[in-house]
GROMACS .gro file of C-alpha atoms in nm:
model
  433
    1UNK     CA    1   0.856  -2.980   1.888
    2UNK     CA    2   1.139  -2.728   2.030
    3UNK     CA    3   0.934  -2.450   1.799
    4UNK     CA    4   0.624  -2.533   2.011
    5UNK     CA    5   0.831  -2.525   2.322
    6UNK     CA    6   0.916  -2.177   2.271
    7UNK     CA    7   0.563  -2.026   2.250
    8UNK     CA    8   0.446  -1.857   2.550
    9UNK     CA    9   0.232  -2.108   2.726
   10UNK     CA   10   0.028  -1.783   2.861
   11UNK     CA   11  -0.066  -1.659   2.507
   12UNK     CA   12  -0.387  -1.633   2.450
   13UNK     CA   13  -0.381  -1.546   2.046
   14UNK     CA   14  -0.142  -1.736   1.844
   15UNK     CA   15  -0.140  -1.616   1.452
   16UNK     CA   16   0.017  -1.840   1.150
   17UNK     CA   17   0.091  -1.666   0.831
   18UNK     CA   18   0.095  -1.886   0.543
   19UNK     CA   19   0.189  -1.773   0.204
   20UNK     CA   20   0.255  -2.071  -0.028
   21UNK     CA   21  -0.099  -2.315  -0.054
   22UNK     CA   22   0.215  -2.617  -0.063
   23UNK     CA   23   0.306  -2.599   0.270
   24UNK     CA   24  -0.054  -2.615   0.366
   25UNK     CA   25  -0.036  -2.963   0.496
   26UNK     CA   26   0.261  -2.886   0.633
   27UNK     CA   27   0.182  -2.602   0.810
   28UNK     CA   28  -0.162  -2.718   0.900
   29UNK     CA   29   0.020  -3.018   1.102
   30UNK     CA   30   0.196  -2.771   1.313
   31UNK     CA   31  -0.131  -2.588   1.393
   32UNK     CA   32  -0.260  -2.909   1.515
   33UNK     CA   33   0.076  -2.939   1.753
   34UNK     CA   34   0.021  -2.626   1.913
   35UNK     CA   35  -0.379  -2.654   1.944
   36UNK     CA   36  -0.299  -2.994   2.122
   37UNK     CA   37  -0.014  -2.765   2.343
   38UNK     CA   38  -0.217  -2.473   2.406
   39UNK     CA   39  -0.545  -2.580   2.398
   40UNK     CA   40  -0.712  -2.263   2.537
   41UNK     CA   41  -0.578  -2.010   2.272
   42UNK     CA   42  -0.721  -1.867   2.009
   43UNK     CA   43  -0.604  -1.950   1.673
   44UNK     CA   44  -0.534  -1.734   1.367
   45UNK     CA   45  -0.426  -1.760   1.066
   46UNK     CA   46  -0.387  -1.539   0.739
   47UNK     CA   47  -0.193  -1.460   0.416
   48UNK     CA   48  -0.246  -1.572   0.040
   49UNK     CA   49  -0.332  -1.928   0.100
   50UNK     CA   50  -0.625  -1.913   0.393
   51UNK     CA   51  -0.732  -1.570   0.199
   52UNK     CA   52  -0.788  -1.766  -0.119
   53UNK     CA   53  -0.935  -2.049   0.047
   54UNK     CA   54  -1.137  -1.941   0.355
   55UNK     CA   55  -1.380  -2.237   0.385
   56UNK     CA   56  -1.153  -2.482   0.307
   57UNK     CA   57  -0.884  -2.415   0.497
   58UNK     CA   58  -1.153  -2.388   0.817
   59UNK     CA   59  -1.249  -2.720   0.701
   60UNK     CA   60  -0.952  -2.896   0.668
   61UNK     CA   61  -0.799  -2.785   1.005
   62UNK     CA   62  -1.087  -2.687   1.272
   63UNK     CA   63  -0.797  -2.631   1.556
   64UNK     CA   64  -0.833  -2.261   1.347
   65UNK     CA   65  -1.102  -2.020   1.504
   66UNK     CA   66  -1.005  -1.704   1.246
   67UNK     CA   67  -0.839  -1.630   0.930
   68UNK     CA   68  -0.757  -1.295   0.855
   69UNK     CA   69  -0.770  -1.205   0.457
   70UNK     CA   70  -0.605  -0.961   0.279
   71UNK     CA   71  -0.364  -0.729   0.394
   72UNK     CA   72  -0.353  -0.827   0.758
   73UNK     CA   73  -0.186  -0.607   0.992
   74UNK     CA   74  -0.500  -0.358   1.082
   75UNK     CA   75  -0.716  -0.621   1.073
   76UNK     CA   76  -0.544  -0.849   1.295
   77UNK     CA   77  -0.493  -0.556   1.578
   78UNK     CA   78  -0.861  -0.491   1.580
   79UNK     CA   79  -0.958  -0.857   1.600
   80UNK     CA   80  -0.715  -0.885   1.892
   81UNK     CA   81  -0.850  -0.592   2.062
   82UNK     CA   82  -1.258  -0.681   2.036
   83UNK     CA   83  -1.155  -1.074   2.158
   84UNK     CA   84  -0.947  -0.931   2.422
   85UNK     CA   85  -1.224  -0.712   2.526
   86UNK     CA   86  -1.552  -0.936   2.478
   87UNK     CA   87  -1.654  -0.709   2.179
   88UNK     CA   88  -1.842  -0.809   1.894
   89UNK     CA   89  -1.616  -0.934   1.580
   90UNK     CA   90  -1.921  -1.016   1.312
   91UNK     CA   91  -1.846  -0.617   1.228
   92UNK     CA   92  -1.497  -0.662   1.153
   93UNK     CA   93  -1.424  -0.639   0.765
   94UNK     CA   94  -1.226  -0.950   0.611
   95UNK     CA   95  -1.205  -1.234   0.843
   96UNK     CA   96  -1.321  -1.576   0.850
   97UNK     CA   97  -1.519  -1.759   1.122
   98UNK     CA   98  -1.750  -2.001   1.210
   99UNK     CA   99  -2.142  -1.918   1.302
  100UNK     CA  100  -2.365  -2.224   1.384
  101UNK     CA  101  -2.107  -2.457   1.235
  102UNK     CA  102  -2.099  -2.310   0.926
  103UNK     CA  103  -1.785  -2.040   0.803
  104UNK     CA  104  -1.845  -1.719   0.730
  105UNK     CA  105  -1.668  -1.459   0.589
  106UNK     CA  106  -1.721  -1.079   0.707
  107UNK     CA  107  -1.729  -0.804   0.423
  108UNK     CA  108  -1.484  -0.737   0.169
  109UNK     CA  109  -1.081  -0.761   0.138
  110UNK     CA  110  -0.969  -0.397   0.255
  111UNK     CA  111  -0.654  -0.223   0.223
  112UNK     CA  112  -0.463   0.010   0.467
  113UNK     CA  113  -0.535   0.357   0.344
  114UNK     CA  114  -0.226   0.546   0.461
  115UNK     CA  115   0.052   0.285   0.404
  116UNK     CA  116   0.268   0.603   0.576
  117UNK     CA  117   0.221   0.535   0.903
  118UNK     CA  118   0.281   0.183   0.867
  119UNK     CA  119   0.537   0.137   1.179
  120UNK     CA  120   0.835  -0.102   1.052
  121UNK     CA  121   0.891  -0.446   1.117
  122UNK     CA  122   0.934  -0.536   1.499
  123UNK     CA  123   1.287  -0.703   1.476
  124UNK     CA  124   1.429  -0.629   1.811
  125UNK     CA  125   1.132  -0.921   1.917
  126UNK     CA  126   1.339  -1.150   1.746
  127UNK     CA  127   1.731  -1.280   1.746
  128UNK     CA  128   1.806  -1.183   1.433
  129UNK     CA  129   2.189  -1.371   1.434
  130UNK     CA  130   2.061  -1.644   1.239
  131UNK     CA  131   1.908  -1.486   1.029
  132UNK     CA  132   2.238  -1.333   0.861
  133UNK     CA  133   2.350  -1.653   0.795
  134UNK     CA  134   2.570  -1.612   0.471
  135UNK     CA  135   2.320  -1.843   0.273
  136UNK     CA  136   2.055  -1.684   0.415
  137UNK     CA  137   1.875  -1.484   0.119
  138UNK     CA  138   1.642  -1.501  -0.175
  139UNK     CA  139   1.993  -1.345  -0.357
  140UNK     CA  140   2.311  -1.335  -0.354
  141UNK     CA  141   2.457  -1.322  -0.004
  142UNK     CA  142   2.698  -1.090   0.132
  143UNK     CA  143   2.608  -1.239   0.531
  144UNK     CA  144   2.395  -0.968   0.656
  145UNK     CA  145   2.142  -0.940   0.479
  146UNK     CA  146   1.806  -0.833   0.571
  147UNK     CA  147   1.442  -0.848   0.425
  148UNK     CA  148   1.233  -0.512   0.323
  149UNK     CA  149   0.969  -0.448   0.141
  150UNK     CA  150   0.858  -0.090  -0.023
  151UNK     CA  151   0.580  -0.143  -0.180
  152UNK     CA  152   0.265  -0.328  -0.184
  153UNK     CA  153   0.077  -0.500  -0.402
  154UNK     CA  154   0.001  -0.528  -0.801
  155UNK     CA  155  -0.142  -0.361  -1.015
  156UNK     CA  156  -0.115  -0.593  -1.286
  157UNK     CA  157  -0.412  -0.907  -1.373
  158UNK     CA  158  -0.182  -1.203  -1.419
  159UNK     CA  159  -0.447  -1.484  -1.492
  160UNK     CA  160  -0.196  -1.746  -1.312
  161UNK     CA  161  -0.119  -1.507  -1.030
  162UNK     CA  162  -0.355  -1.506  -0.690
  163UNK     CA  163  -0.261  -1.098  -0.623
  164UNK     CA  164  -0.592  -0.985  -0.702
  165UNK     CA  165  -0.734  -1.223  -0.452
  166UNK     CA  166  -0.480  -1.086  -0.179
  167UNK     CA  167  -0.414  -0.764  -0.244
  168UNK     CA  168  -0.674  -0.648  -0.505
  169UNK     CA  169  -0.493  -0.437  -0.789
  170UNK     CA  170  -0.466  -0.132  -0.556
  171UNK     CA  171  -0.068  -0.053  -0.568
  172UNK     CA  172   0.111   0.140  -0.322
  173UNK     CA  173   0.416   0.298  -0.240
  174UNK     CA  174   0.616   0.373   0.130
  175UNK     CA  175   0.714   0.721   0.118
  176UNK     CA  176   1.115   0.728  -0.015
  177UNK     CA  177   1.208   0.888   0.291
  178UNK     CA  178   1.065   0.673   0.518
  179UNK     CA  179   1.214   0.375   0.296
  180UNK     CA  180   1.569   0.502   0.334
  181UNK     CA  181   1.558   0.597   0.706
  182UNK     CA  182   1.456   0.227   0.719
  183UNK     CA  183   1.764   0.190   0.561
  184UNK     CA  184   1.997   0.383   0.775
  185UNK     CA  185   1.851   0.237   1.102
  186UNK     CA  186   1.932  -0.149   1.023
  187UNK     CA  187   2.254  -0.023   0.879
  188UNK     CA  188   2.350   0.159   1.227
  189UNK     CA  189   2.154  -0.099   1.444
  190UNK     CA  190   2.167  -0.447   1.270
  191UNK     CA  191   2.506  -0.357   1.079
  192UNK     CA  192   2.383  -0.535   0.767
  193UNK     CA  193   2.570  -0.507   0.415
  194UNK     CA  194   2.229  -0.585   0.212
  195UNK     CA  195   1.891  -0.571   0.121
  196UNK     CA  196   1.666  -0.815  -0.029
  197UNK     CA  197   1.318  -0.672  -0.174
  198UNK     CA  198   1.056  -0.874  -0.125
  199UNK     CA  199   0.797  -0.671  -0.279
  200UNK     CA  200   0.523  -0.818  -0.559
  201UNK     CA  201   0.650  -0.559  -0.776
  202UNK     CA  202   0.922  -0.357  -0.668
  203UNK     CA  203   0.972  -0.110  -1.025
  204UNK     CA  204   0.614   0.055  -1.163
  205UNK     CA  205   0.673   0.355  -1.132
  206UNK     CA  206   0.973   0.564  -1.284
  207UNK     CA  207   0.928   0.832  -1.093
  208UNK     CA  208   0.942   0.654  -0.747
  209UNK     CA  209   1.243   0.452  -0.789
  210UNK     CA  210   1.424   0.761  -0.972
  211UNK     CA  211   1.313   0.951  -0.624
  212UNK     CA  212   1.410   0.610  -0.435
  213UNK     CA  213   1.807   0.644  -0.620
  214UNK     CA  214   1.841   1.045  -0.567
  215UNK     CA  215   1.781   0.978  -0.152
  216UNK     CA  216   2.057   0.686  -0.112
  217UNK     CA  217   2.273   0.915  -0.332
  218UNK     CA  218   2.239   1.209  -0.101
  219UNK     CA  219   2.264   1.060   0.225
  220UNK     CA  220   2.585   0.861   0.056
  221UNK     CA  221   2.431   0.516   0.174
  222UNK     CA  222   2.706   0.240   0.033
  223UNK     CA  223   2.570  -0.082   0.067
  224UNK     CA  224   2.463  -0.382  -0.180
  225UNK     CA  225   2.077  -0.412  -0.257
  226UNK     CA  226   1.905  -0.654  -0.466
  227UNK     CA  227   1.553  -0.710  -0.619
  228UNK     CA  228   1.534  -1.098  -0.603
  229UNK     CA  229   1.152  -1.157  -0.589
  230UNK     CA  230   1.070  -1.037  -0.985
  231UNK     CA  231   0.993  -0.667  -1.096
  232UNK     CA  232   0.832  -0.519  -1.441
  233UNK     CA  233   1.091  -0.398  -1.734
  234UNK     CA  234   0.902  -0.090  -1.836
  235UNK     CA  235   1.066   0.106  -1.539
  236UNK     CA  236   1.397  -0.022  -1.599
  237UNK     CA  237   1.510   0.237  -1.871
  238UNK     CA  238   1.879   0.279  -1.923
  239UNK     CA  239   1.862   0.620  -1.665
  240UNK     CA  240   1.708   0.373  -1.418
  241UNK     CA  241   1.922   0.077  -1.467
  242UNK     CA  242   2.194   0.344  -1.457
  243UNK     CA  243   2.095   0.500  -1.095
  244UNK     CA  244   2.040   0.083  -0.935
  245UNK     CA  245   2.395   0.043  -1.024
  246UNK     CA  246   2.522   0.373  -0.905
  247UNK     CA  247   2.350   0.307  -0.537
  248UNK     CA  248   2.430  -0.020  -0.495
  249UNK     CA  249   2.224  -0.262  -0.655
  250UNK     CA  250   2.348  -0.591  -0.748
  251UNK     CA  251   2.074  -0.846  -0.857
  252UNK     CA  252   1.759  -0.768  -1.084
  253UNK     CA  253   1.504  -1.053  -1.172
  254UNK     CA  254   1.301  -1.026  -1.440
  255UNK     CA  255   0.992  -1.219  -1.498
  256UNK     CA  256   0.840  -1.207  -1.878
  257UNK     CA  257   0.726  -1.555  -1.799
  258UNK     CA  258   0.692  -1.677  -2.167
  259UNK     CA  259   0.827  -1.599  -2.492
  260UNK     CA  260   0.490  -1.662  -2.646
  261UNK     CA  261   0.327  -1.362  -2.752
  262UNK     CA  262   0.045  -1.598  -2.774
  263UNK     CA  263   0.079  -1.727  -2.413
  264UNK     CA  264   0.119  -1.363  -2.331
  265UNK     CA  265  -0.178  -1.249  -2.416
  266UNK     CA  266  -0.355  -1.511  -2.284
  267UNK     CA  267  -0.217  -1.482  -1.908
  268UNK     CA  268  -0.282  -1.137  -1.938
  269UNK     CA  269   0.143  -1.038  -1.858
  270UNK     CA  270   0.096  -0.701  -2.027
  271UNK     CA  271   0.486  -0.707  -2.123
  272UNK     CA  272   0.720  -0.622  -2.496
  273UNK     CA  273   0.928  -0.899  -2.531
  274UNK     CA  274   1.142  -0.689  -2.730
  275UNK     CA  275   1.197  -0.388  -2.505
  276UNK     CA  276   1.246  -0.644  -2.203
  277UNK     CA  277   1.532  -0.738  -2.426
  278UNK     CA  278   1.679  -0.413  -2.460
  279UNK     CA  279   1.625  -0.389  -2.120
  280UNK     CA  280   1.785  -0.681  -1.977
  281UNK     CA  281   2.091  -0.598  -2.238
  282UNK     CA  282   2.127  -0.287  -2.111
  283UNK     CA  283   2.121  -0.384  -1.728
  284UNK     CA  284   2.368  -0.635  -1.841
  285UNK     CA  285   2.600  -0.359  -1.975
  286UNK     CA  286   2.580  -0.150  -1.644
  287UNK     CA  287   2.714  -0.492  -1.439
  288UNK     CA  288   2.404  -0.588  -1.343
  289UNK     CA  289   2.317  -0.969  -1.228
  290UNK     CA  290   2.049  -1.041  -1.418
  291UNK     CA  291   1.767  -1.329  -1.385
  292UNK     CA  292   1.483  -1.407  -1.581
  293UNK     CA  293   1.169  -1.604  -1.516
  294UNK     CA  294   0.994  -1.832  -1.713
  295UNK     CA  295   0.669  -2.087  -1.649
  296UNK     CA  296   0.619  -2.336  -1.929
  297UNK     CA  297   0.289  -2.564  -1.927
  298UNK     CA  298   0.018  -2.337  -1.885
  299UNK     CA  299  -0.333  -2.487  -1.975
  300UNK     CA  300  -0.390  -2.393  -2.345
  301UNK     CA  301  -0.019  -2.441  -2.448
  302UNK     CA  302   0.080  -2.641  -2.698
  303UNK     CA  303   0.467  -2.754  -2.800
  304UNK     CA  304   0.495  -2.429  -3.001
  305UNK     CA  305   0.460  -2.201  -2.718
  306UNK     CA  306   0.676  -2.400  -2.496
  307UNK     CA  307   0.948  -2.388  -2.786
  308UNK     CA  308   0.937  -1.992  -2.788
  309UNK     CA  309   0.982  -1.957  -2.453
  310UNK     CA  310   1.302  -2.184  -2.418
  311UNK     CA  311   1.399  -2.017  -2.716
  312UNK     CA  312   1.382  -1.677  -2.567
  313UNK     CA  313   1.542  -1.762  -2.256
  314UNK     CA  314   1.865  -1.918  -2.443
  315UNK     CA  315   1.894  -1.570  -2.626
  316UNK     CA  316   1.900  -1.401  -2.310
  317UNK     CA  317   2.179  -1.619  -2.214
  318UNK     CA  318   2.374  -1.535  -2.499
  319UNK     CA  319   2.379  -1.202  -2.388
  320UNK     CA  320   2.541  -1.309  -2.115
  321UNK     CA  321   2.214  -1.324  -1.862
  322UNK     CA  322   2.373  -1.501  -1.556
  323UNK     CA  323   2.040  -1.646  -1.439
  324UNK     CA  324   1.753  -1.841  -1.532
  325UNK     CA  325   1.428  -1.994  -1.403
  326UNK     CA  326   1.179  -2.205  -1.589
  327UNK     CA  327   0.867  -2.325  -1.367
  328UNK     CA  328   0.588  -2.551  -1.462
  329UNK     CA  329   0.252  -2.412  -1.433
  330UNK     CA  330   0.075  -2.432  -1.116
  331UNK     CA  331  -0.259  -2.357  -1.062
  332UNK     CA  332  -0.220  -2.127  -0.718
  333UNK     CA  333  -0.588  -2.092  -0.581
  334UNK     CA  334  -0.700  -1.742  -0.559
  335UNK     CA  335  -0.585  -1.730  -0.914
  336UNK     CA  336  -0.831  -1.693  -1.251
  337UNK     CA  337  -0.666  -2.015  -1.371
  338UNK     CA  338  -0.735  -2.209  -1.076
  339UNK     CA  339  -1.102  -2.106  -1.096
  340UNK     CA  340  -1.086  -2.222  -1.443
  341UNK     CA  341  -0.919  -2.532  -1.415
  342UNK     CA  342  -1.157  -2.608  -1.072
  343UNK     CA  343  -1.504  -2.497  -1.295
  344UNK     CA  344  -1.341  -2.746  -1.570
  345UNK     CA  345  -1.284  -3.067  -1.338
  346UNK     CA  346  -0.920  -3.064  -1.412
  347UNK     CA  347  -0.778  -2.996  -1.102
  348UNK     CA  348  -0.918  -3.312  -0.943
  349UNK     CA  349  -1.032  -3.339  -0.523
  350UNK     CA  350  -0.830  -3.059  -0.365
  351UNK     CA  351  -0.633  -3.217  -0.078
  352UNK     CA  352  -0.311  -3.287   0.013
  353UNK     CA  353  -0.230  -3.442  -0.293
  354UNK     CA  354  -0.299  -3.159  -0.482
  355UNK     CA  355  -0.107  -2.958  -0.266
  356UNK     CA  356   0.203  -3.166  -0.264
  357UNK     CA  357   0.178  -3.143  -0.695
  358UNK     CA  358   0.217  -2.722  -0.636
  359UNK     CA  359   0.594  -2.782  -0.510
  360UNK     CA  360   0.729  -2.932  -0.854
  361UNK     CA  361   0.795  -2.587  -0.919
  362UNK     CA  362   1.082  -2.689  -0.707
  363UNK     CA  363   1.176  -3.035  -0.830
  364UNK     CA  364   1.304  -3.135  -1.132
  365UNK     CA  365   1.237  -3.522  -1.096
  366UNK     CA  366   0.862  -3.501  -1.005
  367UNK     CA  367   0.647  -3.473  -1.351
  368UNK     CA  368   0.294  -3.288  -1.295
  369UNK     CA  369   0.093  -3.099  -1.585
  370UNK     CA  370  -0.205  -2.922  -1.587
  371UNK     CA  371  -0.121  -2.851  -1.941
  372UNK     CA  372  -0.402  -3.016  -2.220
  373UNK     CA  373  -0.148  -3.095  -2.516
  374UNK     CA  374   0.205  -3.186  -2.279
  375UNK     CA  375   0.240  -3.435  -2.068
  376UNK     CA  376   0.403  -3.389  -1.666
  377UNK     CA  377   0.698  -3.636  -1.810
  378UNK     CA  378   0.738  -3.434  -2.101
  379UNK     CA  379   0.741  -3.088  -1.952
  380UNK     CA  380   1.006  -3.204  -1.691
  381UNK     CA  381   1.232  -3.303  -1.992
  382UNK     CA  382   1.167  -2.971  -2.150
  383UNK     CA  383   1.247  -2.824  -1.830
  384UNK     CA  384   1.574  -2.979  -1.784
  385UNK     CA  385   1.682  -2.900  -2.126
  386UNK     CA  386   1.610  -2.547  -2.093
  387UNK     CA  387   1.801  -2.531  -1.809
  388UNK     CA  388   2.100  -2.701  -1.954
  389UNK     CA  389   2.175  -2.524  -2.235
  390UNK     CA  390   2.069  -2.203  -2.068
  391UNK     CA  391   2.367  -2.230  -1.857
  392UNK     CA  392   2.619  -2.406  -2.056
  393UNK     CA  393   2.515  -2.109  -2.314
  394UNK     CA  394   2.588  -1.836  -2.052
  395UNK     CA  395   2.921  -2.010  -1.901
  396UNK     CA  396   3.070  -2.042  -2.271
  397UNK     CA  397   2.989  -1.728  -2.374
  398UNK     CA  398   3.195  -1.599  -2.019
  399UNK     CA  399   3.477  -1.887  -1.996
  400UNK     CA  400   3.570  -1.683  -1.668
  401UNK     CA  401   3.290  -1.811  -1.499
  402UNK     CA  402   3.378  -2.155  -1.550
  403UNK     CA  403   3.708  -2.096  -1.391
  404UNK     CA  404   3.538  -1.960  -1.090
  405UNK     CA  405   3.303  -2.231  -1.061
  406UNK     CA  406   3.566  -2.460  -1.031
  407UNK     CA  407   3.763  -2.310  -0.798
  408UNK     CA  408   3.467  -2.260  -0.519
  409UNK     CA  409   3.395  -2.626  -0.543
  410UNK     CA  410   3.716  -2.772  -0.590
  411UNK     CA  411   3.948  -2.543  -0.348
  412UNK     CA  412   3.936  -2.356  -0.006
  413UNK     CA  413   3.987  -2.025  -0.160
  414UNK     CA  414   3.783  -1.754  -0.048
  415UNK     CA  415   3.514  -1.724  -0.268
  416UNK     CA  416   3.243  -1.451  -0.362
  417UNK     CA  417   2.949  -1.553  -0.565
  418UNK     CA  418   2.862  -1.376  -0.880
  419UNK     CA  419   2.518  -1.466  -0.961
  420UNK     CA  420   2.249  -1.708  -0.799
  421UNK     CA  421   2.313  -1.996  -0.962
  422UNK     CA  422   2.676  -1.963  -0.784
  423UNK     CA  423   2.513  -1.896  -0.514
  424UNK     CA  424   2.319  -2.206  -0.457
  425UNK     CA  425   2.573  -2.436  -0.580
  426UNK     CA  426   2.779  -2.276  -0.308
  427UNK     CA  427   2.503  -2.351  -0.046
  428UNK     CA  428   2.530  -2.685  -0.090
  429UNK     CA  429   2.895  -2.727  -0.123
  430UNK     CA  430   2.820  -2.498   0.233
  431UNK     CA  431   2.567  -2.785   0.381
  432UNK     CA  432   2.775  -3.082   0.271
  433UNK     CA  433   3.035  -2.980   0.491
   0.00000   0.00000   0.00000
């Protein structure tokens, strides 16, 4: 492979990060390319998917010698430095290994202690020209955008979330300062137009983000930011929602992920259904591009729930919410529903099959269900219906849309998406030509 190619044939540590437990066999098969290329390095791996599943992941691919688990980046240095220097590793806390055969894991997850002097990412290693792609972003693109990331962690217990596993509940924020001198350095070296958040969480605390708005105002930073990955509503107060627009933020996903109190309260999403609503109404009214999540299917559901939660998300979009989501459940390992599910026999022989059933989040035409009362079929057709009149709700109630829609696909017009769903349909009018 030309990816292979490109490795240093001197390195003597190669480390894989692998977030998403789908593109396990994926990603394992590459491993295997560049054990066969560079048969003398060491192999690492690390991230949510080898950190929920240590032993198995060892198992299934033995061209890997460590994983690192948790929140890498310390962890990794210090394993680097001890191989590199003959020293004892069994001492190291949270990593993976093998002893007589057998993996073992060493200690518990840990977390950086002073997230401050966390240096920032190492770009200048990289080209970063493709990367600004115009459709390269998990928003809305505006062609140079770049990835950041603020905070880290959760401190929320999201049954169907594998956080806890990862990152344990400990939540923690950069320093503002540093944050926005981040900021100003891609802006003057990189010349990028926006910023994609990739935190877990972005919005917890008030305070912070309040602190966050006050330091772009003063140093007059104009640029576009968004918060594509998913963030909490009880932050996003109109003063809030208010200062994002005021600074340059364009995109705000929310993810209630049901609109089932019942489901709620089982998954343990600690979130008002109505004040999300008066939130998202009032980000709405400030200009905001707003997105809301949804997951339909989880284990103890029955039609009801499922009904609620397509119901919700079709009021949102009569507000005029430009974008929606609705996943089926997936049991990610590392999760407290995947231990569940696994105690219960329902998940079946984990391999590659199961693995492969995690990425109908991403396909409408491939049934699955780990749900007891709804079938895979009949949560795809749910699916597809929620999406449907979600977004024949939201174009009607804004014919202008429509009008704009048309005019990106049909004509050669210069043409400036307005929400993600734009966005994407843009991409592949993009590809196909």
């Amino acid at each position: 492979d030309t990816s292979i190619a490109l490795i240093d044939p001197n390195s003597d540590i190669i480390g894989v990060s692998i977030m998403f437990s789908q593109e396990w066999p994926f990603v394992r098969e590459y491993i295997n390319k560049v054990r066969a290329a560079l048969p003398h390095a060491i192999i690492v791996i690390g991230g949510e998917h080898p950190t929920s599943m240590p032993e198995y992941s060892m198992n299934d691919c033995p061209a890997v010698d460590y994983i690192v688990m948790g929140e890498g980046e310390l962890t990794f240095l210090e394993l680097c430095y001890k191989l590199r220097t003959g020293q004892d590793i069994t001492a190291i806390r949270s990593i993976a290994y093998r002893r007589d055969g057998k993996v073992v894991r060493s200690g518990q997850l840990s977390r950086i202690a002073d997230i401050k002097k966390m240096p920032w990412p190492a770009w200048h290693l990289i080209d970063l020209e493709p990367y600004f792609q115009p459709n390269f972003t998990m928003g809305i693109s505006h062609g140079r955008n770049i990835a950041m990331i603020a905070t880290r962690g959760c401190p929320y217990q999201c049954t169907f979330c594998s956080n806890p596993t990862m990152w344990t509940t400990r939540y923690t924020m950069r320093d503002v300062v540093d944050v926005v001198d981040e900021i100003e350095f891609y802006i003057k070296k990189y010349n990028i137009n926006s910023i994609d958040y990739y935190d877990l969480t972005a919005v917890v605390k008030k305070e912070w983000i309040l602190e966050l708005i006050a330091q772009l105002k003063k140093r007059h930073i104009k640029m576009v930011w968004q918060l594509p990955s998913g963030t909490r509503s009880e932050s996003l107060d109109e003063e809030v929602l208010a200062g994002l627009k005021d600074t340059g933020c364009e995109f705000v996903v929310y993810a209630p992920e049901s609109g089932s109190q019942r489901t709620l309260d089982m998954i343990k999403k600690r979130v008002s259904l109505e004040k999300l609503e008066k939130s998202v109404t009032m980000a709405l009214a400030k200009g905001l591009v707003v997105k809301i999540n949804f997951i339909i299917g989880f284990p103890f559901e029955d039609r009801m729930d499922i009904f609620k939660t397509l119901l919700f998300a079709w009021k949102l979009a009569l507000l005029k919410a430009q974008d929606c989501n609705i996943s089926p459940f997936s049991p990610y390992p590392g999760s407290e529903l995947f231990v569940e599910l696994e105690k219960q026999g329902r998940l079946g022989k984990i391999n590659d099959n199961y693995f492969k059933s995690l990425i109908t989040q991403f396909d409408l035409t491939v049934p699955s269900s780990f749900c007891k009362k709804v079938s895979g079929v009949e949560l795809m057709i749910y699916r597809s219906i929620g999406f449907a009149v979600f977004y024949t709700l939201s174009y009607l109630r804004s014919p202008s849309k429509i009008v704009r829609l048309y005019k990106m696909w049909f004509t050669n017009e210069p043409f400036k998406a307005h929400s993600l769903f734009e966005q994407r349909i843009f991409d592949i009018k993009a590809r196909r030509h």
